[in-house]
Amino acid sequence: MSRAPQPFDHAVRSDERLVLDAEAVRAWSARTAEALGRERAAIDAINVFPVADGDTGTNLYLTAGAAHRAVEAVFAAPGATGDRAPDTADAVRAMAHGALLEARGNSGTILSQLLRGMAGVLAEGADGDHLARALATAASSARAAVAHPEEGTILTVAAAAATGCRDGGTLPDVARRAYEGARTALEATPGQLAVLGAAGVVDAGGQGLVAVLGALLETVTGTAPEALPPSPAPAPSAAGTTESCGPGGEGPGYEVLYLLEAEDAAVELLKARLDALGDSLVVVGGDGLWNVHVHVDDAGAAVEAGIEAGRPHRIRVTHFAAAPAPEPHRADEAPAHARGERAHRAVVAVLPGEGLAGLCAEAGATTVQARPGEPPAGDDLLAAVRRAHAREVVLLPNDTDLRAAAATAAERARAEGIRVALIPTRAAVQGIAALAVHEPDRSFDEDVVAMTAAAGATRYAELAVAERQSFTSAGVCQAGDVLGLIEGDVAVIGQDLTDTARTVLDRMLQAGGELVTLVVADSAPPGLAATLETHVRRGYLAVDTVTYHAGEGAPPLLIGVE
């Protein structure tokens, strides 16, 4: 049966494309970044939903820029010519993956899911009918990724684009219908969402998507669509109704985003937990890699939920409202502890090895040393919190087995009027990463968020020597074997500590990394740190290395990868 004529049917011109090949995807990604760059300020100016923070255009631009860089990387890869030249599947998957890795804000996260939905279909075919199916899949997958979808948003515009071209046709016809459908839907958004109507503007995310589809239309037809009319600035009274966030305001105080490596079942549980914590929840991705976006008041809890679900990294936390400035300290006034008063804030950290404890004490932490076979009890941790003599305390247990004791100590300290935040650090290297970003002059919540993010972005490993024969997740080990434990599980069994350490490092860096932290004990072989630093420098050009000496009482080697 032949397809009924559609309003936009026409004879295909010589400068129009009938297939969205790899070069067309490359051109589309470039035009998308250019278009959003041109319109960034205009889109930022009309951003009143879900939070009037004026960054939707910037977030879309940064997300699109990352997508384009990923496409360019495919074309720049060694051997990407001739028979090995990128095809449509390579290009669209790179575009979607780049957007997923660097998605910014609510709209940028949704855009990454739209591209991911399109990529799955366009990898199978790149003509007009496949583009129509791709847009339909994109719209439905993006809507499914949003916990509480609203009409009058980028989701509505995406659905209208898909509906406009659902009958398929040639590639130019489908692109035209999708663009016109999106543009018409955008004009209707003020009547669908009250805050847009009150401000007298269209949806900012929807306008960004129209720019993306306009770039696609220009790529396919060779002709740029007519520019959208300039949007008026939001009415001040209407815009002001959504600007107040955080305690005492109308919405959550923080935007939290992170990439998450996790299984599907864990992500479903994470969605339920984050949905209870805040709003504007969007979780996109799949195949073990996800991008999480949520607005919350308790940013630390949102990051901790990600840590429990899997492995979060590239954590970004934005405070919607400015934090109150700390009280000034007079130059002629003695420090609080010297006057017998409580300090403003302190960090309490559990650490193995005298050297590591001394290092963290120099950084201002109150330390509790964990000796082999003698983990500190809850009373020891409570005593350390009291010894810190501060109104606010950040507690770093640095050991999974100490979390229960630390939680008990924190509750008892709170009963005494001390404000305590427990960051669930599982290894000393996570505690070091948290302490490195500690800033006592900022607000307590912001400090805890930054420290939690730094800890959560650090994967950890430990090298130990087996004391007896036993069964492990990596096989049977004998007494005297070197065990490489990654995230608490035995991953490598070796005979030589240096060789085993190199293997563990390589496995950890396969997942990427920017900074390697080595914590070396006195019992480690001489020159171990220098050998591993050279190994990282030669094999991983963009990765830095820092080494600390733990002294006695610590495992031979601790490794952190941020």
Coordinates of C-alpha atoms in Angstrom, one line a residue:
M1 CA 0.0 0.0 0.0
S2 CA 1.4 3.4 -0.9
R3 CA 1.7 6.1 1.7
A4 CA -0.8 8.9 1.4
P5 CA 0.6 12.2 0.3
Q6 CA 1.7 14.5 3.1
P7 CA 1.7 18.3 3.2
F8 CA 5.5 18.5 3.0
D9 CA 6.0 16.0 0.2
H10 CA 8.1 17.4 -2.7
A11 CA 10.7 16.4 -5.2
V12 CA 14.0 15.8 -3.6
R13 CA 16.6 18.5 -4.5
S14 CA 20.2 17.6 -5.3
D15 CA 21.5 19.2 -2.1
E16 CA 19.2 17.2 0.1
R17 CA 20.2 13.9 1.8
L18 CA 18.2 10.7 1.7
V19 CA 20.4 8.9 4.3
L20 CA 21.8 10.2 7.6
D21 CA 25.2 8.8 7.1
A22 CA 28.2 9.2 9.4
E23 CA 29.3 12.5 7.8
A24 CA 25.8 13.8 8.2
V25 CA 25.7 12.9 11.9
R26 CA 29.1 14.7 12.2
A27 CA 27.7 17.8 10.6
W28 CA 24.5 17.6 12.7
S29 CA 26.4 17.4 15.9
A30 CA 28.6 20.4 14.9
R31 CA 25.5 22.5 13.8
T32 CA 23.7 21.6 17.1
A33 CA 26.6 22.9 19.2
E34 CA 26.8 26.0 17.1
A35 CA 23.1 26.7 17.2
L36 CA 22.9 26.2 21.0
G37 CA 26.0 28.4 21.4
R38 CA 24.2 31.2 19.5
E39 CA 21.0 30.8 21.4
R40 CA 22.5 30.1 24.8
A41 CA 22.0 33.5 26.3
A42 CA 18.4 33.8 24.9
I43 CA 17.5 30.4 26.3
D44 CA 19.1 31.2 29.7
A45 CA 17.1 34.4 29.9
I46 CA 13.7 32.6 29.7
N47 CA 14.6 29.7 32.1
V48 CA 11.9 29.8 34.7
F49 CA 11.2 26.1 35.1
P50 CA 11.8 23.9 37.0
V51 CA 14.1 26.4 38.7
A52 CA 14.7 30.0 37.6
D53 CA 18.5 29.7 37.7
G54 CA 19.2 31.0 34.2
D55 CA 21.4 28.1 33.0
T56 CA 19.3 25.9 30.7
G57 CA 20.8 27.3 27.5
T58 CA 24.3 26.9 29.0
N59 CA 23.6 23.4 30.1
L60 CA 22.3 22.4 26.7
Y61 CA 25.2 24.0 25.0
L62 CA 27.8 22.2 27.2
T63 CA 26.0 18.9 26.7
A64 CA 25.9 19.3 22.9
G65 CA 29.5 20.3 22.8
A66 CA 30.5 17.1 24.6
A67 CA 28.4 15.1 22.1
H68 CA 30.2 16.8 19.2
R69 CA 33.6 16.2 20.7
A70 CA 32.8 12.5 21.0
V71 CA 31.8 12.3 17.4
E72 CA 35.0 14.0 16.3
A73 CA 37.0 11.6 18.4
V74 CA 35.5 8.7 16.4
F75 CA 36.6 10.3 13.1
A76 CA 40.1 11.1 14.6
A77 CA 40.7 7.6 15.9
P78 CA 43.7 5.8 14.4
G79 CA 42.8 3.9 11.2
A80 CA 39.4 5.6 10.9
T81 CA 39.6 5.6 7.1
G82 CA 38.8 3.3 4.2
D83 CA 37.1 0.1 5.2
R84 CA 37.4 1.2 8.9
A85 CA 35.8 4.6 8.4
P86 CA 33.0 5.3 10.9
D87 CA 29.5 4.4 9.9
T88 CA 26.2 5.9 11.1
A89 CA 26.0 3.5 14.1
D90 CA 29.5 4.6 15.3
A91 CA 28.7 8.3 14.9
V92 CA 25.2 8.3 16.6
R93 CA 26.4 6.1 19.4
A94 CA 29.4 8.4 20.0
M95 CA 27.1 11.4 20.0
A96 CA 24.7 9.9 22.5
H97 CA 27.6 8.6 24.7
G98 CA 29.4 11.9 24.8
A99 CA 26.2 13.6 25.8
L100 CA 25.6 11.1 28.6
L101 CA 29.0 11.5 30.0
E102 CA 28.9 15.3 30.2
A103 CA 25.1 16.0 30.5
R104 CA 24.5 19.2 32.5
G105 CA 21.3 20.2 34.3
N106 CA 17.8 18.9 33.9
S107 CA 17.4 19.7 30.2
G108 CA 20.9 18.5 29.3
T109 CA 20.3 15.2 30.9
I110 CA 17.0 14.8 29.0
L111 CA 18.7 15.8 25.8
S112 CA 21.3 13.0 26.4
Q113 CA 18.4 10.5 26.7
L114 CA 16.8 11.8 23.6
L115 CA 20.0 11.2 21.6
R116 CA 20.4 7.8 23.2
G117 CA 16.9 6.8 22.1
M118 CA 17.6 8.0 18.6
A119 CA 20.9 6.2 18.4
G120 CA 19.5 2.8 19.0
V121 CA 17.2 3.0 16.0
L122 CA 19.5 5.0 13.6
A123 CA 22.2 2.3 14.2
E124 CA 19.8 -0.1 12.4
G125 CA 19.0 2.2 9.4
A126 CA 19.4 5.9 8.5
D127 CA 16.6 6.7 6.1
G128 CA 13.5 8.8 6.7
D129 CA 11.4 6.0 8.1
H130 CA 14.2 5.1 10.6
L131 CA 14.5 8.7 11.6
A132 CA 10.7 8.9 12.4
R133 CA 11.0 5.7 14.5
A134 CA 14.1 7.1 16.2
L135 CA 12.3 10.3 17.2
A136 CA 9.4 8.3 18.6
T137 CA 11.7 6.1 20.6
A138 CA 13.6 9.1 21.8
A139 CA 10.4 10.9 23.1
S140 CA 9.2 7.8 24.9
S141 CA 12.5 6.9 26.5
A142 CA 13.1 10.5 27.7
R143 CA 9.6 10.7 29.2
A144 CA 10.2 7.4 31.0
A145 CA 13.5 8.7 32.4
V146 CA 11.7 11.6 34.2
A147 CA 10.2 10.7 37.6
H148 CA 7.2 13.1 37.3
P149 CA 6.9 14.4 33.7
E150 CA 5.0 17.7 33.1
E151 CA 3.3 19.0 30.0
G152 CA 4.6 22.2 28.5
T153 CA 8.2 21.1 28.7
I154 CA 11.0 19.7 26.5
L155 CA 9.2 16.3 26.8
T156 CA 6.0 17.8 25.2
V157 CA 8.1 19.3 22.4
A158 CA 9.8 16.0 21.8
A159 CA 6.5 14.1 21.7
A160 CA 5.1 16.6 19.2
A161 CA 8.2 16.2 16.9
A162 CA 7.7 12.5 16.9
T163 CA 3.9 12.8 16.2
G164 CA 4.5 15.2 13.4
C165 CA 6.6 12.7 11.4
R166 CA 5.1 9.4 12.5
D167 CA 4.0 8.4 9.0
G168 CA 7.6 8.3 7.8
G169 CA 8.7 9.3 4.4
T170 CA 11.9 10.6 2.9
L171 CA 14.6 11.9 5.2
P172 CA 14.0 15.6 4.3
D173 CA 10.2 15.2 4.7
V174 CA 10.6 13.6 8.1
A175 CA 13.0 16.2 9.4
R176 CA 10.7 19.0 8.2
R177 CA 7.6 17.5 9.9
A178 CA 9.5 16.9 13.1
Y179 CA 10.8 20.5 13.2
E180 CA 7.4 22.0 12.4
G181 CA 5.7 19.8 15.0
A182 CA 8.3 20.8 17.7
R183 CA 8.0 24.5 16.8
T184 CA 4.2 24.5 17.0
A185 CA 4.3 22.6 20.3
L186 CA 6.9 25.1 21.7
E187 CA 4.5 28.0 21.0
A188 CA 1.8 26.3 23.0
T189 CA 3.9 25.7 26.1
P190 CA 2.8 28.9 28.0
G191 CA -0.7 27.6 28.0
Q192 CA 0.3 24.2 29.4
L193 CA 2.5 25.2 32.3
A194 CA 1.3 27.9 34.7
V195 CA 4.7 29.3 35.5
L196 CA 5.5 29.8 31.8
G197 CA 2.2 31.5 31.3
A198 CA 2.7 33.8 34.2
A199 CA 6.2 34.7 33.0
G200 CA 5.0 35.1 29.4
V201 CA 7.7 32.9 27.9
V202 CA 8.0 29.5 26.2
D203 CA 9.8 26.6 27.8
A204 CA 13.6 27.0 27.7
G205 CA 14.4 23.3 27.3
G206 CA 11.8 23.1 24.6
Q207 CA 13.3 26.0 22.7
G208 CA 16.7 24.3 23.0
L209 CA 15.3 21.1 21.4
V210 CA 13.8 23.1 18.5
A211 CA 17.3 24.4 17.9
V212 CA 18.6 20.8 17.9
L213 CA 16.0 19.8 15.4
G214 CA 16.6 22.9 13.3
A215 CA 20.3 21.9 13.1
L216 CA 19.1 18.4 11.9
L217 CA 16.8 20.0 9.3
E218 CA 19.6 22.2 7.9
T219 CA 22.0 19.2 7.8
V220 CA 19.4 17.1 5.8
T221 CA 18.1 19.8 3.5
G222 CA 21.0 22.3 3.2
T223 CA 18.7 25.1 4.2
A224 CA 18.5 26.6 7.7
P225 CA 14.9 27.1 9.0
E226 CA 13.6 30.5 9.7
A227 CA 14.8 31.8 13.1
L228 CA 12.5 31.8 16.0
P229 CA 11.2 35.2 17.1
P230 CA 13.0 36.7 20.1
S231 CA 11.4 35.7 23.4
P232 CA 10.5 38.5 25.8
A233 CA 12.2 38.6 29.2
P234 CA 10.2 36.8 31.9
A235 CA 7.8 39.0 33.9
P236 CA 9.8 39.8 37.1
S237 CA 7.0 38.9 39.5
A238 CA 6.4 35.5 37.8
A239 CA 10.1 34.7 37.5
G240 CA 10.6 35.5 41.2
T241 CA 8.1 32.9 42.3
T242 CA 10.6 30.1 41.3
E243 CA 13.8 31.6 42.4
S244 CA 13.6 31.0 46.1
C245 CA 15.1 27.6 46.8
G246 CA 16.5 25.8 49.8
P247 CA 15.5 26.2 53.5
G248 CA 12.8 28.8 53.8
G249 CA 12.3 28.9 50.0
E250 CA 9.9 27.1 47.7
G251 CA 12.1 24.3 46.4
P252 CA 15.2 22.2 47.2
G253 CA 18.5 24.0 47.7
Y254 CA 20.8 21.8 45.7
E255 CA 21.1 20.3 42.2
V256 CA 23.1 17.0 42.3
L257 CA 24.4 15.2 39.2
Y258 CA 26.7 12.3 38.9
L259 CA 27.6 9.5 36.6
L260 CA 26.8 6.1 38.1
E261 CA 28.1 2.6 37.3
A262 CA 25.4 0.3 38.6
E263 CA 23.1 -2.6 37.7
D264 CA 19.5 -2.1 36.6
A265 CA 18.0 -3.4 39.8
A266 CA 20.1 -1.1 42.0
V267 CA 19.1 1.9 39.8
E268 CA 15.4 1.2 40.3
L269 CA 15.9 1.2 44.1
L270 CA 18.0 4.4 43.7
K271 CA 15.2 6.1 41.8
A272 CA 12.7 5.4 44.6
R273 CA 15.1 6.7 47.2
L274 CA 16.0 9.9 45.3
D275 CA 12.3 10.5 44.5
A276 CA 11.6 10.6 48.2
L277 CA 14.5 13.0 48.8
G278 CA 13.6 15.7 46.3
D279 CA 12.2 16.5 42.9
S280 CA 13.2 17.1 39.2
L281 CA 14.5 13.5 39.2
V282 CA 15.9 12.3 35.9
V283 CA 17.9 9.1 35.5
V284 CA 19.1 8.4 32.0
G285 CA 21.4 5.8 30.4
G286 CA 21.7 2.0 30.6
D287 CA 24.0 -0.9 30.0
G288 CA 25.6 -0.3 33.4
L289 CA 26.3 3.5 33.0
W290 CA 23.8 6.1 34.1
N291 CA 23.5 9.9 34.5
V292 CA 21.6 10.9 37.6
H293 CA 20.1 14.4 38.1
V294 CA 18.0 15.5 41.1
H295 CA 17.1 18.6 43.2
V296 CA 17.3 18.0 46.9
D297 CA 17.9 19.8 50.2
D298 CA 20.1 17.0 51.6
A299 CA 22.8 16.7 48.8
G300 CA 24.9 14.4 51.0
A301 CA 22.1 11.9 51.2
A302 CA 21.7 12.0 47.4
V303 CA 25.3 11.2 46.9
E304 CA 25.3 8.6 49.6
A305 CA 22.4 6.9 47.8
G306 CA 24.5 6.7 44.7
I307 CA 27.4 5.2 46.6
E308 CA 25.1 2.5 47.9
A309 CA 23.7 1.8 44.5
G310 CA 27.0 1.5 42.7
R311 CA 30.0 3.6 41.8
P312 CA 29.3 7.3 41.4
H313 CA 31.9 9.7 39.8
R314 CA 32.0 13.1 38.1
I315 CA 29.8 14.3 41.0
R316 CA 28.6 17.9 40.6
V317 CA 26.6 19.8 43.3
T318 CA 25.2 23.3 42.7
H319 CA 23.7 25.3 45.6
F320 CA 20.8 27.3 44.2
A321 CA 20.9 29.8 47.1
A322 CA 24.0 31.6 48.3
A323 CA 25.3 30.3 51.6
P324 CA 25.4 32.7 54.5
A325 CA 28.9 34.2 55.2
P326 CA 30.7 32.9 58.3
E327 CA 31.0 35.1 61.3
P328 CA 34.1 37.3 61.1
H329 CA 37.0 36.6 63.4
R330 CA 38.8 39.6 64.9
A331 CA 42.6 39.7 64.4
D332 CA 43.1 40.5 68.1
E333 CA 41.0 37.6 69.3
A334 CA 42.5 34.3 70.3
P335 CA 41.3 31.1 68.5
A336 CA 38.3 29.4 70.0
H337 CA 40.1 26.4 71.4
A338 CA 42.6 28.6 73.1
R339 CA 39.8 30.5 74.8
G340 CA 38.3 27.2 76.0
E341 CA 35.4 27.6 73.6
R342 CA 34.1 25.1 71.0
A343 CA 35.7 25.3 67.6
H344 CA 33.4 26.1 64.7
R345 CA 34.0 22.7 62.9
A346 CA 36.3 19.7 63.0
V347 CA 37.0 16.5 61.2
V348 CA 37.4 13.2 63.0
A349 CA 39.1 10.4 60.9
V350 CA 40.0 6.8 61.6
L351 CA 43.3 6.0 60.0
P352 CA 45.8 3.0 59.8
G353 CA 49.4 3.7 60.4
E354 CA 51.2 6.4 62.5
G355 CA 52.4 8.3 59.5
L356 CA 49.0 8.6 57.9
A357 CA 47.5 9.7 61.2
G358 CA 50.2 12.3 61.6
L359 CA 49.6 13.6 58.0
C360 CA 45.9 14.0 58.6
A361 CA 46.5 15.6 62.0
E362 CA 48.7 18.2 60.3
A363 CA 45.8 18.9 58.0
G364 CA 43.6 19.7 61.1
A365 CA 41.9 16.4 61.6
T366 CA 41.4 14.7 65.0
T367 CA 42.6 11.2 64.3
V368 CA 41.8 7.7 65.7
Q369 CA 44.4 5.1 64.8
A370 CA 43.2 1.7 63.8
R371 CA 45.8 -0.9 64.7
P372 CA 45.8 -4.4 63.0
G373 CA 43.2 -6.6 64.7
E374 CA 42.1 -3.7 67.0
P375 CA 39.4 -1.7 65.3
P376 CA 38.2 1.3 67.4
A377 CA 34.9 0.8 69.1
G378 CA 31.9 3.3 69.2
D379 CA 33.2 4.7 72.6
D380 CA 36.6 5.4 71.0
L381 CA 34.9 7.3 68.1
L382 CA 32.6 9.3 70.5
A383 CA 35.7 10.2 72.6
A384 CA 37.4 11.5 69.5
V385 CA 34.3 13.6 68.6
R386 CA 34.3 15.1 72.1
R387 CA 38.1 15.7 71.9
A388 CA 37.6 17.7 68.7
H389 CA 35.7 20.2 70.9
A390 CA 33.7 21.6 68.0
R391 CA 30.1 22.6 67.4
E392 CA 30.1 20.8 64.0
V393 CA 32.0 17.5 63.3
V394 CA 32.5 15.5 60.1
L395 CA 33.2 11.9 60.9
L396 CA 35.2 9.7 58.5
P397 CA 35.2 6.0 59.5
N398 CA 37.3 5.0 56.5
D399 CA 36.3 1.4 56.9
T400 CA 33.1 -0.4 55.9
D401 CA 33.2 -2.5 59.1
L402 CA 33.2 0.7 61.2
R403 CA 30.0 2.3 59.8
A404 CA 27.7 0.8 62.5
A405 CA 30.1 2.0 65.3
A406 CA 30.4 5.4 63.7
A407 CA 26.7 5.8 63.3
T408 CA 26.2 5.0 67.0
A409 CA 28.9 7.4 68.0
A410 CA 27.3 10.1 65.8
E411 CA 23.9 9.6 67.4
R412 CA 25.3 9.8 70.9
A413 CA 27.2 13.0 70.0
R414 CA 24.1 14.6 68.5
A415 CA 22.3 13.9 71.8
E416 CA 25.0 16.0 73.4
G417 CA 24.2 19.0 71.1
I418 CA 27.0 18.4 68.6
R419 CA 26.1 18.6 64.9
V420 CA 27.6 15.5 63.3
A421 CA 27.7 14.4 59.7
L422 CA 28.8 10.8 59.0
I423 CA 30.4 10.4 55.5
P424 CA 30.4 6.7 54.7
T425 CA 34.0 6.4 53.6
R426 CA 35.1 2.8 53.1
A427 CA 38.9 3.3 52.9
A428 CA 41.6 5.6 54.1
V429 CA 42.2 6.9 50.6
Q430 CA 38.5 8.1 50.4
G431 CA 39.1 9.8 53.7
I432 CA 42.2 11.6 52.4
A433 CA 40.2 12.7 49.3
A434 CA 37.5 14.1 51.5
L435 CA 39.9 15.9 53.8
A436 CA 41.6 17.4 50.8
V437 CA 38.5 19.4 49.9
H438 CA 37.5 20.3 53.5
E439 CA 36.9 24.0 53.9
P440 CA 35.7 25.0 57.4
D441 CA 34.8 28.5 56.3
R442 CA 31.9 27.5 54.0
S443 CA 28.5 26.3 55.2
F444 CA 28.3 22.9 57.0
D445 CA 26.1 21.4 54.3
E446 CA 28.3 22.6 51.4
D447 CA 31.4 21.3 53.2
V448 CA 29.8 17.9 53.7
V449 CA 28.6 17.7 50.2
A450 CA 32.0 18.5 48.8
M451 CA 33.7 16.0 51.0
T452 CA 31.1 13.3 50.3
A453 CA 31.5 13.9 46.5
A454 CA 35.3 13.6 46.7
A455 CA 35.1 10.4 48.7
G456 CA 32.5 8.9 46.4
A457 CA 34.6 9.7 43.3
T458 CA 37.5 7.7 44.7
R459 CA 37.8 4.0 44.0
Y460 CA 40.0 2.1 46.4
A461 CA 42.2 -0.9 46.6
E462 CA 44.5 -2.6 49.1
L463 CA 47.4 -5.0 48.9
A464 CA 47.8 -7.5 51.7
V465 CA 49.7 -10.7 52.4
A466 CA 47.6 -13.9 53.0
E467 CA 48.1 -15.4 56.5
R468 CA 46.6 -18.8 55.6
Q469 CA 45.1 -20.8 52.8
S470 CA 41.6 -19.7 52.0
F471 CA 39.0 -19.4 49.3
T472 CA 38.6 -15.9 47.7
S473 CA 36.6 -14.4 44.9
A474 CA 39.7 -14.7 42.7
G475 CA 40.4 -18.3 43.6
V476 CA 42.3 -20.2 46.3
C477 CA 45.2 -18.4 47.9
Q478 CA 48.1 -19.8 49.9
A479 CA 49.8 -18.4 53.0
G480 CA 52.3 -15.8 51.9
D481 CA 50.4 -15.0 48.6
V482 CA 49.9 -11.3 47.8
L483 CA 46.3 -10.3 47.6
G484 CA 45.1 -7.4 45.6
L485 CA 41.7 -6.3 46.9
I486 CA 39.6 -3.8 44.8
E487 CA 36.6 -2.2 46.6
G488 CA 37.0 -4.9 49.3
D489 CA 37.0 -8.0 47.1
V490 CA 40.0 -10.0 46.2
A491 CA 40.6 -9.4 42.5
V492 CA 44.2 -10.5 42.0
I493 CA 46.4 -13.2 43.7
G494 CA 50.1 -12.8 43.0
Q495 CA 53.5 -13.8 44.3
D496 CA 55.3 -10.4 44.1
L497 CA 53.9 -7.3 45.7
T498 CA 55.2 -4.9 43.1
D499 CA 53.9 -7.0 40.2
T500 CA 50.5 -7.5 41.9
A501 CA 50.3 -3.7 42.5
R502 CA 50.9 -3.0 38.9
T503 CA 48.1 -5.4 37.9
V504 CA 45.7 -3.9 40.4
L505 CA 46.5 -0.4 39.1
D506 CA 45.9 -1.4 35.5
R507 CA 42.5 -2.9 36.3
M508 CA 41.4 0.2 38.2
L509 CA 42.6 2.6 35.5
Q510 CA 40.8 0.6 32.8
A511 CA 37.6 2.5 34.0
G512 CA 39.4 5.8 33.8
G513 CA 40.9 8.1 36.3
E514 CA 42.6 11.5 36.8
L515 CA 44.5 11.1 40.0
V516 CA 46.2 8.0 41.6
T517 CA 46.9 8.1 45.4
L518 CA 49.5 5.7 46.8
V519 CA 49.7 5.1 50.5
V520 CA 52.8 3.1 51.2
A521 CA 53.6 1.5 54.6
D522 CA 57.1 0.8 56.1
S523 CA 56.6 -2.9 55.3
A524 CA 56.4 -2.3 51.5
P525 CA 59.4 -3.2 49.3
P526 CA 61.9 -0.3 48.9
G527 CA 61.2 1.7 45.7
L528 CA 57.6 0.5 45.4
A529 CA 56.2 4.0 45.1
A530 CA 58.7 5.2 42.6
T531 CA 58.1 2.1 40.4
L532 CA 54.4 2.6 40.4
E533 CA 54.6 6.3 39.7
T534 CA 56.8 5.5 36.7
H535 CA 54.3 2.8 35.6
V536 CA 51.4 5.3 35.7
R537 CA 53.4 8.1 34.0
R538 CA 54.4 5.9 31.1
G539 CA 51.1 4.1 30.6
Y540 CA 48.5 6.7 31.5
L541 CA 49.5 10.1 30.2
A542 CA 46.7 12.2 31.6
V543 CA 46.8 10.7 35.1
D544 CA 48.7 12.3 38.0
T545 CA 50.1 10.4 41.0
V546 CA 50.6 11.5 44.7
T547 CA 52.3 9.3 47.3
Y548 CA 51.9 9.3 51.1
H549 CA 53.8 7.3 53.7
A550 CA 51.7 5.5 56.2
G551 CA 54.5 4.3 58.5
E552 CA 54.0 1.3 60.7
G553 CA 50.7 -0.4 61.4
A554 CA 49.1 0.0 57.9
P555 CA 48.7 -2.5 55.0
P556 CA 51.7 -2.5 52.7
L557 CA 49.9 -0.5 50.0
L558 CA 46.6 1.4 49.7
I559 CA 45.6 2.7 46.3
G560 CA 43.0 5.4 45.4
V561 CA 41.8 6.4 41.9
E562 CA 39.8 9.6 41.5

